[in-house]
C-alpha cells in the first residue's frame, strides 16, 4: 500500500498484484460451422479511399537507416497495420485476435520486434469499442500473447523502459459507461506475467495519458480523467482530473499543483521535451472557464496550454485567455506533442490542426490543410522534425515540410460503415453511410478488368454518412440522413440533392433525431418514406412533405432531454428517439418501431393505434433501456418480427435477440448460442424463412433454424463489428457493412437452398442461376500500371457458378458436362469432392479455347477474334453432374451479355 499525496490531502493507492488473466470463461457459443460455411469467402470491396479513425502510431528507433521505412498504425476498429516500405503497402498484424479495437501501441527501444498493443480506444466517444486487455508480440507481430488487464476495456497509453523491455507501464481509462476497479496505471517488471496497480484514485476515475522521462525512466507523469458518460449526456470533467508524478518507478505518486487549474477539469494530454525532460507541456480541458458557442445553454469549455520547466514544481499558462486551443470536442482529442528538437514548438491535436513556435503564446495553421481533419495523434521524426506522421479520422498521412504539404496513405483497407443499401441495376451497386465520410456508391464489380478500385467509388453527400436507402424500383432516387438529422434526397440521374428534413409544425416541440436517424422506404410503395424523431414520420411524396403518424414513442423523461451539446456543456446527447423502423413486406400498414431508450412498438393500421411490446420483452430478460438496434418485419409472415437490443451504452455486452410470430402477442429469445457481444443488426433472408443473420461486434452469425442454433460465418473476415446486412435479391449476394473494414460480399445462393432435407442427403445439385456474360474493358491500355500503392478487389468471375453439396467427401470428385441445344459438348469440367458445398465455375468460353484467349485486344500480329466471338452464345444448355454415385441433370441458361458504356452521360435538367 503506497501513499498518494495531493497537496494537503492524502489518498491511498492499493498496489494489486495479479497473474496473467485470460479472457473470462463464457457460455457455450456458436462456432464456425465447418465445412458447410467455410466455402463462403468474402470479397472486401471498399470503399477505402477515405480511410478511418487512427488511434496511435509507432515507429521503431532502429536500425539506423531502415527504421523510418517501418510504420505501425492502429485504428479504433480496424486493427493494427504495418508497412516496411514507408506506406507503399501495409500488412495487417492483429486480424486473428478476438477484438480489433486498439487504443495504444508501443515498441521496445532495445528491440523493435518487441511490440505491445493495448485494446479498446480511449477517445470516450459514442462509438468507442471496449477491448479485452493488453497483448505482446516478440516477433514483430506475427504471433501474439494475451498479457492480461482484460477488464480495463480502454487502454490509453503504454510506456516501456528503454533499459528493460520487461519493465512496462500501462495507462487505463477503464470502463466507458460504468465504474470498475481495473483502471489507473499498471506496472509489470516481468514482461506482463504479473501486474501491480500503482496509481488508482477510485473506480470512477481513470488515467488518460502517461509519459516517461527517457533519461530517467523511473520518472513518469500521469493524467487522471474524471468524466461520466451516459447515453443521453457526457458530464465532462471534475476535481478528480489532474496530473501526477512519480520519481521512483510508480511506488509513490504526488499530485502536481503549482499553477495548474483545479475544480472541474476534463481531459488532459501530456508531452515532454526529450532533450530536457524537465520541460513538460499539458493541454487541459478547463470546464471552469466557458464560452458561449450556440443557442440556449450550449457553451464550450476552454482548452489551455500549461508548461513547466522544473519537472512539474511550477506551471504557467501559455495561451492567451481568449484563445481556445481545443475548440472542438475536447473529450475527444486533447493530445499534445512537443518537437523533439525545439522545446517551443508544440502541436495540439484536434480540429483545426494548429501549431505554436513560442510555447503556446501564438498559434499558426491549420497545418496539413488538405488532409481530412479531426487529427488524433502525431509522430515527429527525432532526426528531422519537418518529417511528421499524423493520424486522423481520415487515416494516416505524412508530411516532409513541417505540415505545409501532405500525402495520405490511403492504401489501408479500413472504413467504418453504419448502414448499406443495394440497388437492382445490372450489375448492382452498393451504397454506404460512413462515419465522418459522407455517403458513397460503388459497383459490386467494375468495368475495369482488374477489379474494383477507389476510382469506382463516388461520394453522394457531405457530413457524416448515417442512414442510406435506394429505391429498388428506380436507382435514380437515393435517400440519406446525416448526424442528428440532415435528411436529403439525391437525384442520381440529374446529380443534385434536395433537402427533405422534416420540420415540426409551428408551435410544436422540434423533432429529436439520433446521431443515426433511420429513413426507410415502404416495401409497398417506393414513394413512401418513414423516418423517426421522437415520433414516426411518414412521407408519401418522396420526402417533399411529412406527417407524424404516432405519438412520442420514447420514454421522454423531461430531465434527460437536452439539446445537442456533447462537445461542451451541459453535454447533452439526443437519445430519446426512434432508432429503427420496419414495415411488413407481407401486409401494408403493419409497422414496427424501436427507440434508443428501449421501447418497441407496433401499429397494425398505419399508425391508427400503437401496441407497446416493451414490457413483454423485458419480462423475457431483455434490457429495458437497451438501444433497439433493429426491428425487422418478416418477408414471409405478416405477424413475424425480430428485435435486437444492445446494452453497449451501459457496458452490457449480453446478446438480446427476440422473435414473435403473432404480432407481438408472444415472444421468445433466440440468442441462446450467440456470444457475449452487442447485437447491431438482425436480418431475415428474403428467400429462406429459416435463414437468419446477425451482425454483432464480433462479426456475422447465421442460423439455419430460424434462430434455434447459431454458427459464426466470418471465414476470411476478421472479428470486426458488422452494423448492417442486406441480400441483393437478383444475385443472391450477402452484403455486409462492417464498422472497421468496409463492405464484404459473398454469394449465398447455395446456403439459401440448403434445407434440412438437402443437408440430410448424400449429394445434391443446387439450382443454377441464369448467368450473364460480362465484357470488361480491355483495350491493352496501361490503366492498371499505377504501382503497388492502390487497393484493388478482383471482380467476381464472369462465369456460370455451378454448386453441389456432399455430405461426406467424394475422393474421385465430380464430373460435369455441358452441352448446347444441338447436343454438342461445350465444356467438360472436373469438380472438387470435399464435404460441404462445392463450386465449379464455367467461364462460358468456346471449347477448345483459342491459343490467345487471354488476349482481349483487337490488334496485333496474330488475328484475334473479338471477345464476343470467343464466348458461347446466350441460350439454354444441358448440364449433367456425376458425383458420389449420383447422376444429376439440369437445364442451365446464359441469359445475356453485358458491357459498359464509356464516359459520363450528361443530362439536361428541366
PDB file of N, CA and C in Angstrom, residues 668-747:
ATOM      1  N   UNK A 668     -40.186 -14.961 -27.959  1.00  0.00           N
ATOM      2  CA  UNK A 668     -39.203 -15.908 -27.429  1.00  0.00           C
ATOM      3  C   UNK A 668     -37.805 -15.409 -27.756  1.00  0.00           C
ATOM      4  N   UNK A 669     -36.885 -15.705 -26.848  1.00  0.00           N
ATOM      5  CA  UNK A 669     -35.491 -15.344 -27.082  1.00  0.00           C
ATOM      6  C   UNK A 669     -34.882 -16.332 -28.055  1.00  0.00           C
ATOM      7  N   UNK A 670     -34.088 -15.835 -29.004  1.00  0.00           N
ATOM      8  CA  UNK A 670     -33.390 -16.708 -29.951  1.00  0.00           C
ATOM      9  C   UNK A 670     -31.887 -16.424 -29.924  1.00  0.00           C
ATOM     10  N   UNK A 671     -31.379 -16.051 -28.750  1.00  0.00           N
ATOM     11  CA  UNK A 671     -29.967 -15.675 -28.622  1.00  0.00           C
ATOM     12  C   UNK A 671     -29.134 -16.715 -27.892  1.00  0.00           C
ATOM     13  N   UNK A 672     -29.669 -17.915 -27.682  1.00  0.00           N
ATOM     14  CA  UNK A 672     -29.047 -18.854 -26.739  1.00  0.00           C
ATOM     15  C   UNK A 672     -27.595 -19.165 -27.025  1.00  0.00           C
ATOM     16  N   UNK A 673     -27.208 -19.364 -28.287  1.00  0.00           N
ATOM     17  CA  UNK A 673     -25.824 -19.764 -28.565  1.00  0.00           C
ATOM     18  C   UNK A 673     -24.998 -18.632 -29.178  1.00  0.00           C
ATOM     19  N   UNK A 674     -25.487 -17.401 -29.058  1.00  0.00           N
ATOM     20  CA  UNK A 674     -24.691 -16.264 -29.507  1.00  0.00           C
ATOM     21  C   UNK A 674     -23.720 -15.844 -28.411  1.00  0.00           C
ATOM     22  N   UNK A 675     -22.544 -15.343 -28.771  1.00  0.00           N
ATOM     23  CA  UNK A 675     -21.559 -14.948 -27.758  1.00  0.00           C
ATOM     24  C   UNK A 675     -21.958 -13.647 -27.079  1.00  0.00           C
ATOM     25  N   UNK A 676     -21.262 -13.326 -26.011  1.00  0.00           N
ATOM     26  CA  UNK A 676     -21.491 -12.068 -25.303  1.00  0.00           C
ATOM     27  C   UNK A 676     -20.860 -10.933 -26.107  1.00  0.00           C
ATOM     28  N   UNK A 677     -21.645 -10.398 -27.004  1.00  0.00           N
ATOM     29  CA  UNK A 677     -21.250  -9.265 -27.837  1.00  0.00           C
ATOM     30  C   UNK A 677     -22.524  -8.543 -28.231  1.00  0.00           C
ATOM     31  N   UNK A 678     -22.542  -7.228 -28.158  1.00  0.00           N
ATOM     32  CA  UNK A 678     -23.745  -6.489 -28.526  1.00  0.00           C
ATOM     33  C   UNK A 678     -24.179  -6.804 -29.961  1.00  0.00           C
ATOM     34  N   UNK A 679     -25.483  -6.977 -30.148  1.00  0.00           N
ATOM     35  CA  UNK A 679     -26.029  -7.241 -31.480  1.00  0.00           C
ATOM     36  C   UNK A 679     -26.359  -5.913 -32.147  1.00  0.00           C
ATOM     37  N   UNK A 680     -25.865  -5.735 -33.363  1.00  0.00           N
ATOM     38  CA  UNK A 680     -26.036  -4.491 -34.092  1.00  0.00           C
ATOM     39  C   UNK A 680     -27.117  -4.577 -35.172  1.00  0.00           C
ATOM     40  N   UNK A 681     -27.405  -5.791 -35.661  1.00  0.00           N
ATOM     41  CA  UNK A 681     -28.399  -5.931 -36.722  1.00  0.00           C
ATOM     42  C   UNK A 681     -28.876  -7.378 -36.765  1.00  0.00           C
ATOM     43  N   UNK A 682     -30.165  -7.570 -37.068  1.00  0.00           N
ATOM     44  CA  UNK A 682     -30.709  -8.887 -37.367  1.00  0.00           C
ATOM     45  C   UNK A 682     -31.401  -8.789 -38.713  1.00  0.00           C
ATOM     46  N   UNK A 683     -31.256  -9.843 -39.523  1.00  0.00           N
ATOM     47  CA  UNK A 683     -31.769  -9.789 -40.888  1.00  0.00           C
ATOM     48  C   UNK A 683     -32.275 -11.167 -41.288  1.00  0.00           C
ATOM     49  N   UNK A 684     -33.530 -11.219 -41.729  1.00  0.00           N
ATOM     50  CA  UNK A 684     -34.118 -12.455 -42.230  1.00  0.00           C
ATOM     51  C   UNK A 684     -33.886 -12.547 -43.732  1.00  0.00           C
ATOM     52  N   UNK A 685     -33.382 -13.693 -44.179  1.00  0.00           N
ATOM     53  CA  UNK A 685     -33.130 -13.882 -45.601  1.00  0.00           C
ATOM     54  C   UNK A 685     -34.440 -13.768 -46.384  1.00  0.00           C
ATOM     55  N   UNK A 686     -34.435 -13.087 -47.530  1.00  0.00           N
ATOM     56  CA  UNK A 686     -35.682 -12.902 -48.269  1.00  0.00           C
ATOM     57  C   UNK A 686     -36.150 -14.109 -49.060  1.00  0.00           C
ATOM     58  N   UNK A 687     -35.352 -15.215 -49.080  1.00  0.00           N
ATOM     59  CA  UNK A 687     -35.724 -16.386 -49.858  1.00  0.00           C
ATOM     60  C   UNK A 687     -35.923 -17.639 -49.004  1.00  0.00           C
ATOM     61  N   UNK A 688     -35.360 -17.659 -47.823  1.00  0.00           N
ATOM     62  CA  UNK A 688     -35.457 -18.825 -46.950  1.00  0.00           C
ATOM     63  C   UNK A 688     -35.874 -18.345 -45.567  1.00  0.00           C
ATOM     64  N   UNK A 689     -37.106 -18.648 -45.133  1.00  0.00           N
ATOM     65  CA  UNK A 689     -37.585 -18.102 -43.859  1.00  0.00           C
ATOM     66  C   UNK A 689     -36.853 -18.637 -42.632  1.00  0.00           C
ATOM     67  N   UNK A 690     -36.118 -19.718 -42.786  1.00  0.00           N
ATOM     68  CA  UNK A 690     -35.376 -20.263 -41.646  1.00  0.00           C
ATOM     69  C   UNK A 690     -33.958 -19.714 -41.551  1.00  0.00           C
ATOM     70  N   UNK A 691     -33.548 -18.932 -42.538  1.00  0.00           N
ATOM     71  CA  UNK A 691     -32.170 -18.440 -42.596  1.00  0.00           C
ATOM     72  C   UNK A 691     -32.128 -17.015 -42.028  1.00  0.00           C
ATOM     73  N   UNK A 692     -31.501 -16.873 -40.858  1.00  0.00           N
ATOM     74  CA  UNK A 692     -31.439 -15.597 -40.150  1.00  0.00           C
ATOM     75  C   UNK A 692     -29.972 -15.230 -39.955  1.00  0.00           C
ATOM     76  N   UNK A 693     -29.668 -13.952 -40.177  1.00  0.00           N
ATOM     77  CA  UNK A 693     -28.303 -13.457 -39.975  1.00  0.00           C
ATOM     78  C   UNK A 693     -28.299 -12.430 -38.842  1.00  0.00           C
ATOM     79  N   UNK A 694     -27.217 -12.435 -38.095  1.00  0.00           N
ATOM     80  CA  UNK A 694     -26.999 -11.455 -37.038  1.00  0.00           C
ATOM     81  C   UNK A 694     -25.615 -10.853 -37.228  1.00  0.00           C
ATOM     82  N   UNK A 695     -25.555  -9.540 -37.151  1.00  0.00           N
ATOM     83  CA  UNK A 695     -24.270  -8.857 -37.104  1.00  0.00           C
ATOM     84  C   UNK A 695     -24.054  -8.320 -35.705  1.00  0.00           C
ATOM     85  N   UNK A 696     -22.916  -8.655 -35.112  1.00  0.00           N
ATOM     86  CA  UNK A 696     -22.597  -8.148 -33.771  1.00  0.00           C
ATOM     87  C   UNK A 696     -21.188  -7.592 -33.763  1.00  0.00           C
ATOM     88  N   UNK A 697     -20.675  -7.290 -32.582  1.00  0.00           N
ATOM     89  CA  UNK A 697     -19.359  -6.653 -32.508  1.00  0.00           C
ATOM     90  C   UNK A 697     -18.212  -7.621 -32.778  1.00  0.00           C
ATOM     91  N   UNK A 698     -18.534  -8.903 -33.073  1.00  0.00           N
ATOM     92  CA  UNK A 698     -17.501  -9.877 -33.432  1.00  0.00           C
ATOM     93  C   UNK A 698     -17.595 -10.337 -34.873  1.00  0.00           C
ATOM     94  N   UNK A 699     -18.626  -9.910 -35.594  1.00  0.00           N
ATOM     95  CA  UNK A 699     -18.754 -10.333 -36.981  1.00  0.00           C
ATOM     96  C   UNK A 699     -20.173 -10.707 -37.331  1.00  0.00           C
ATOM     97  N   UNK A 700     -20.312 -11.779 -38.143  1.00  0.00           N
ATOM     98  CA  UNK A 700     -21.631 -12.209 -38.611  1.00  0.00           C
ATOM     99  C   UNK A 700     -21.872 -13.650 -38.193  1.00  0.00           C
ATOM    100  N   UNK A 701     -23.113 -13.910 -37.776  1.00  0.00           N
ATOM    101  CA  UNK A 701     -23.549 -15.242 -37.366  1.00  0.00           C
ATOM    102  C   UNK A 701     -24.798 -15.602 -38.153  1.00  0.00           C
ATOM    103  N   UNK A 702     -24.983 -16.906 -38.382  1.00  0.00           N
ATOM    104  CA  UNK A 702     -26.120 -17.353 -39.179  1.00  0.00           C
ATOM    105  C   UNK A 702     -26.821 -18.503 -38.455  1.00  0.00           C
ATOM    106  N   UNK A 703     -28.122 -18.500 -38.570  1.00  0.00           N
ATOM    107  CA  UNK A 703     -28.935 -19.612 -38.095  1.00  0.00           C
ATOM    108  C   UNK A 703     -29.699 -20.184 -39.277  1.00  0.00           C
ATOM    109  N   UNK A 704     -29.654 -21.504 -39.442  1.00  0.00           N
ATOM    110  CA  UNK A 704     -30.434 -22.166 -40.483  1.00  0.00           C
ATOM    111  C   UNK A 704     -31.714 -22.772 -39.923  1.00  0.00           C
ATOM    112  N   UNK A 705     -31.995 -22.432 -38.649  1.00  0.00           N
ATOM    113  CA  UNK A 705     -33.163 -22.997 -37.971  1.00  0.00           C
ATOM    114  C   UNK A 705     -34.046 -21.915 -37.381  1.00  0.00           C
ATOM    115  N   UNK A 706     -34.085 -20.757 -38.008  1.00  0.00           N
ATOM    116  CA  UNK A 706     -34.955 -19.693 -37.544  1.00  0.00           C
ATOM    117  C   UNK A 706     -34.552 -19.101 -36.210  1.00  0.00           C
ATOM    118  N   UNK A 707     -33.300 -19.271 -35.833  1.00  0.00           N
ATOM    119  CA  UNK A 707     -32.799 -18.738 -34.573  1.00  0.00           C
ATOM    120  C   UNK A 707     -32.564 -19.784 -33.509  1.00  0.00           C
ATOM    121  N   UNK A 708     -32.752 -21.055 -33.842  1.00  0.00           N
ATOM    122  CA  UNK A 708     -32.563 -22.104 -32.839  1.00  0.00           C
ATOM    123  C   UNK A 708     -31.111 -22.402 -32.549  1.00  0.00           C
ATOM    124  N   UNK A 709     -30.252 -22.270 -33.515  1.00  0.00           N
ATOM    125  CA  UNK A 709     -28.819 -22.518 -33.339  1.00  0.00           C
ATOM    126  C   UNK A 709     -28.070 -21.541 -34.226  1.00  0.00           C
ATOM    127  N   UNK A 710     -26.920 -21.050 -33.738  1.00  0.00           N
ATOM    128  CA  UNK A 710     -26.140 -20.053 -34.466  1.00  0.00           C
ATOM    129  C   UNK A 710     -24.745 -20.565 -34.760  1.00  0.00           C
ATOM    130  N   UNK A 711     -24.222 -20.197 -35.911  1.00  0.00           N
ATOM    131  CA  UNK A 711     -22.847 -20.533 -36.294  1.00  0.00           C
ATOM    132  C   UNK A 711     -22.159 -19.275 -36.789  1.00  0.00           C
ATOM    133  N   UNK A 712     -20.913 -19.139 -36.437  1.00  0.00           N
ATOM    134  CA  UNK A 712     -20.145 -17.987 -36.891  1.00  0.00           C
ATOM    135  C   UNK A 712     -19.799 -18.158 -38.365  1.00  0.00           C
ATOM    136  N   UNK A 713     -19.864 -17.050 -39.102  1.00  0.00           N
ATOM    137  CA  UNK A 713     -19.649 -17.111 -40.549  1.00  0.00           C
ATOM    138  C   UNK A 713     -18.675 -16.018 -40.999  1.00  0.00           C
ATOM    139  N   UNK A 714     -17.669 -15.746 -40.196  1.00  0.00           N
ATOM    140  CA  UNK A 714     -16.685 -14.740 -40.594  1.00  0.00           C
ATOM    141  C   UNK A 714     -15.768 -15.229 -41.702  1.00  0.00           C
ATOM    142  N   UNK A 715     -15.329 -16.476 -41.585  1.00  0.00           N
ATOM    143  CA  UNK A 715     -14.412 -17.060 -42.557  1.00  0.00           C
ATOM    144  C   UNK A 715     -13.198 -16.167 -42.784  1.00  0.00           C
ATOM    145  N   UNK A 716     -13.030 -15.523 -43.943  1.00  0.00           N
ATOM    146  CA  UNK A 716     -11.839 -14.698 -44.171  1.00  0.00           C
ATOM    147  C   UNK A 716     -12.021 -13.267 -43.701  1.00  0.00           C
ATOM    148  N   UNK A 717     -13.107 -12.960 -43.015  1.00  0.00           N
ATOM    149  CA  UNK A 717     -13.321 -11.637 -42.433  1.00  0.00           C
ATOM    150  C   UNK A 717     -12.903 -11.674 -40.967  1.00  0.00           C
ATOM    151  N   UNK A 718     -12.105 -10.718 -40.487  1.00  0.00           N
ATOM    152  CA  UNK A 718     -11.672 -10.742 -39.085  1.00  0.00           C
ATOM    153  C   UNK A 718     -12.821 -10.401 -38.135  1.00  0.00           C
ATOM    154  N   UNK A 719     -12.534 -10.414 -36.848  1.00  0.00           N
ATOM    155  CA  UNK A 719     -13.554 -10.171 -35.818  1.00  0.00           C
ATOM    156  C   UNK A 719     -13.812  -8.666 -35.692  1.00  0.00           C
ATOM    157  N   UNK A 720     -14.652  -8.163 -36.555  1.00  0.00           N
ATOM    158  CA  UNK A 720     -14.970  -6.744 -36.592  1.00  0.00           C
ATOM    159  C   UNK A 720     -16.475  -6.568 -36.444  1.00  0.00           C
ATOM    160  N   UNK A 721     -16.923  -5.404 -35.950  1.00  0.00           N
ATOM    161  CA  UNK A 721     -18.363  -5.181 -35.835  1.00  0.00           C
ATOM    162  C   UNK A 721     -19.031  -5.157 -37.212  1.00  0.00           C
ATOM    163  N   UNK A 722     -20.163  -5.834 -37.317  1.00  0.00           N
ATOM    164  CA  UNK A 722     -20.986  -5.785 -38.519  1.00  0.00           C
ATOM    165  C   UNK A 722     -22.257  -5.029 -38.166  1.00  0.00           C
ATOM    166  N   UNK A 723     -22.425  -3.866 -38.787  1.00  0.00           N
ATOM    167  CA  UNK A 723     -23.518  -2.957 -38.435  1.00  0.00           C
ATOM    168  C   UNK A 723     -24.741  -3.090 -39.338  1.00  0.00           C
ATOM    169  N   UNK A 724     -24.573  -3.639 -40.544  1.00  0.00           N
ATOM    170  CA  UNK A 724     -25.729  -3.753 -41.426  1.00  0.00           C
ATOM    171  C   UNK A 724     -25.563  -4.952 -42.345  1.00  0.00           C
ATOM    172  N   UNK A 725     -26.707  -5.517 -42.760  1.00  0.00           N
ATOM    173  CA  UNK A 725     -26.742  -6.720 -43.597  1.00  0.00           C
ATOM    174  C   UNK A 725     -27.842  -6.557 -44.631  1.00  0.00           C
ATOM    175  N   UNK A 726     -27.533  -6.895 -45.866  1.00  0.00           N
ATOM    176  CA  UNK A 726     -28.519  -6.935 -46.932  1.00  0.00           C
ATOM    177  C   UNK A 726     -28.264  -8.160 -47.805  1.00  0.00           C
ATOM    178  N   UNK A 727     -29.323  -8.635 -48.485  1.00  0.00           N
ATOM    179  CA  UNK A 727     -29.183  -9.631 -49.543  1.00  0.00           C
ATOM    180  C   UNK A 727     -29.690  -8.996 -50.829  1.00  0.00           C
ATOM    181  N   UNK A 728     -28.843  -8.977 -51.858  1.00  0.00           N
ATOM    182  CA  UNK A 728     -29.266  -8.458 -53.153  1.00  0.00           C
ATOM    183  C   UNK A 728     -30.105  -9.541 -53.830  1.00  0.00           C
ATOM    184  N   UNK A 729     -31.359  -9.217 -54.124  1.00  0.00           N
ATOM    185  CA  UNK A 729     -32.325 -10.249 -54.486  1.00  0.00           C
ATOM    186  C   UNK A 729     -31.983 -10.975 -55.778  1.00  0.00           C
ATOM    187  N   UNK A 730     -31.536 -10.261 -56.796  1.00  0.00           N
ATOM    188  CA  UNK A 730     -31.307 -10.930 -58.074  1.00  0.00           C
ATOM    189  C   UNK A 730     -30.057 -11.812 -58.033  1.00  0.00           C
ATOM    190  N   UNK A 731     -29.005 -11.323 -57.403  1.00  0.00           N
ATOM    191  CA  UNK A 731     -27.731 -12.050 -57.404  1.00  0.00           C
ATOM    192  C   UNK A 731     -27.610 -13.039 -56.260  1.00  0.00           C
ATOM    193  N   UNK A 732     -28.447 -12.892 -55.232  1.00  0.00           N
ATOM    194  CA  UNK A 732     -28.353 -13.693 -54.011  1.00  0.00           C
ATOM    195  C   UNK A 732     -27.009 -13.493 -53.303  1.00  0.00           C
ATOM    196  N   UNK A 733     -26.491 -12.289 -53.397  1.00  0.00           N
ATOM    197  CA  UNK A 733     -25.265 -11.932 -52.682  1.00  0.00           C
ATOM    198  C   UNK A 733     -25.621 -11.436 -51.282  1.00  0.00           C
ATOM    199  N   UNK A 734     -24.883 -11.913 -50.288  1.00  0.00           N
ATOM    200  CA  UNK A 734     -24.948 -11.382 -48.934  1.00  0.00           C
ATOM    201  C   UNK A 734     -23.961 -10.224 -48.855  1.00  0.00           C
ATOM    202  N   UNK A 735     -24.455  -9.051 -48.461  1.00  0.00           N
ATOM    203  CA  UNK A 735     -23.631  -7.851 -48.404  1.00  0.00           C
ATOM    204  C   UNK A 735     -23.593  -7.377 -46.952  1.00  0.00           C
ATOM    205  N   UNK A 736     -22.388  -7.211 -46.423  1.00  0.00           N
ATOM    206  CA  UNK A 736     -22.195  -6.826 -45.026  1.00  0.00           C
ATOM    207  C   UNK A 736     -21.538  -5.454 -44.966  1.00  0.00           C
ATOM    208  N   UNK A 737     -22.046  -4.598 -44.086  1.00  0.00           N
ATOM    209  CA  UNK A 737     -21.402  -3.330 -43.812  1.00  0.00           C
ATOM    210  C   UNK A 737     -20.717  -3.402 -42.459  1.00  0.00           C
ATOM    211  N   UNK A 738     -19.394  -3.338 -42.453  1.00  0.00           N
ATOM    212  CA  UNK A 738     -18.650  -3.503 -41.211  1.00  0.00           C
ATOM    213  C   UNK A 738     -18.175  -2.160 -40.686  1.00  0.00           C
ATOM    214  N   UNK A 739     -18.102  -2.052 -39.379  1.00  0.00           N
ATOM    215  CA  UNK A 739     -17.611  -0.836 -38.735  1.00  0.00           C
ATOM    216  C   UNK A 739     -16.140  -1.050 -38.416  1.00  0.00           C
ATOM    217  N   UNK A 740     -15.339  -0.973 -39.485  1.00  0.00           N
ATOM    218  CA  UNK A 740     -13.911  -1.196 -39.318  1.00  0.00           C
ATOM    219  C   UNK A 740     -13.207  -1.527 -40.615  1.00  0.00           C
ATOM    220  N   UNK A 741     -13.823  -2.351 -41.468  1.00  0.00           N
ATOM    221  CA  UNK A 741     -13.154  -2.816 -42.681  1.00  0.00           C
ATOM    222  C   UNK A 741     -14.043  -2.714 -43.927  1.00  0.00           C
ATOM    223  N   UNK A 742     -15.025  -1.839 -43.930  1.00  0.00           N
ATOM    224  CA  UNK A 742     -15.780  -1.603 -45.151  1.00  0.00           C
ATOM    225  C   UNK A 742     -16.782  -2.688 -45.459  1.00  0.00           C
ATOM    226  N   UNK A 743     -16.998  -2.942 -46.761  1.00  0.00           N
ATOM    227  CA  UNK A 743     -18.065  -3.801 -47.261  1.00  0.00           C
ATOM    228  C   UNK A 743     -17.504  -5.157 -47.668  1.00  0.00           C
ATOM    229  N   UNK A 744     -18.255  -6.197 -47.311  1.00  0.00           N
ATOM    230  CA  UNK A 744     -17.876  -7.575 -47.617  1.00  0.00           C
ATOM    231  C   UNK A 744     -19.036  -8.239 -48.354  1.00  0.00           C
ATOM    232  N   UNK A 745     -18.699  -9.039 -49.397  1.00  0.00           N
ATOM    233  CA  UNK A 745     -19.719  -9.678 -50.225  1.00  0.00           C
ATOM    234  C   UNK A 745     -19.385 -11.152 -50.396  1.00  0.00           C
ATOM    235  N   UNK A 746     -20.407 -12.000 -50.267  1.00  0.00           N
ATOM    236  CA  UNK A 746     -20.281 -13.400 -50.652  1.00  0.00           C
ATOM    237  C   UNK A 746     -21.618 -13.866 -51.193  1.00  0.00           C
ATOM    238  N   UNK A 747     -21.594 -14.808 -52.119  1.00  0.00           N
ATOM    239  CA  UNK A 747     -22.833 -15.333 -52.687  1.00  0.00           C
ATOM    240  C   UNK A 747     -23.361 -16.466 -51.822  1.00  0.00           C
TER     241      UNK A 747
END
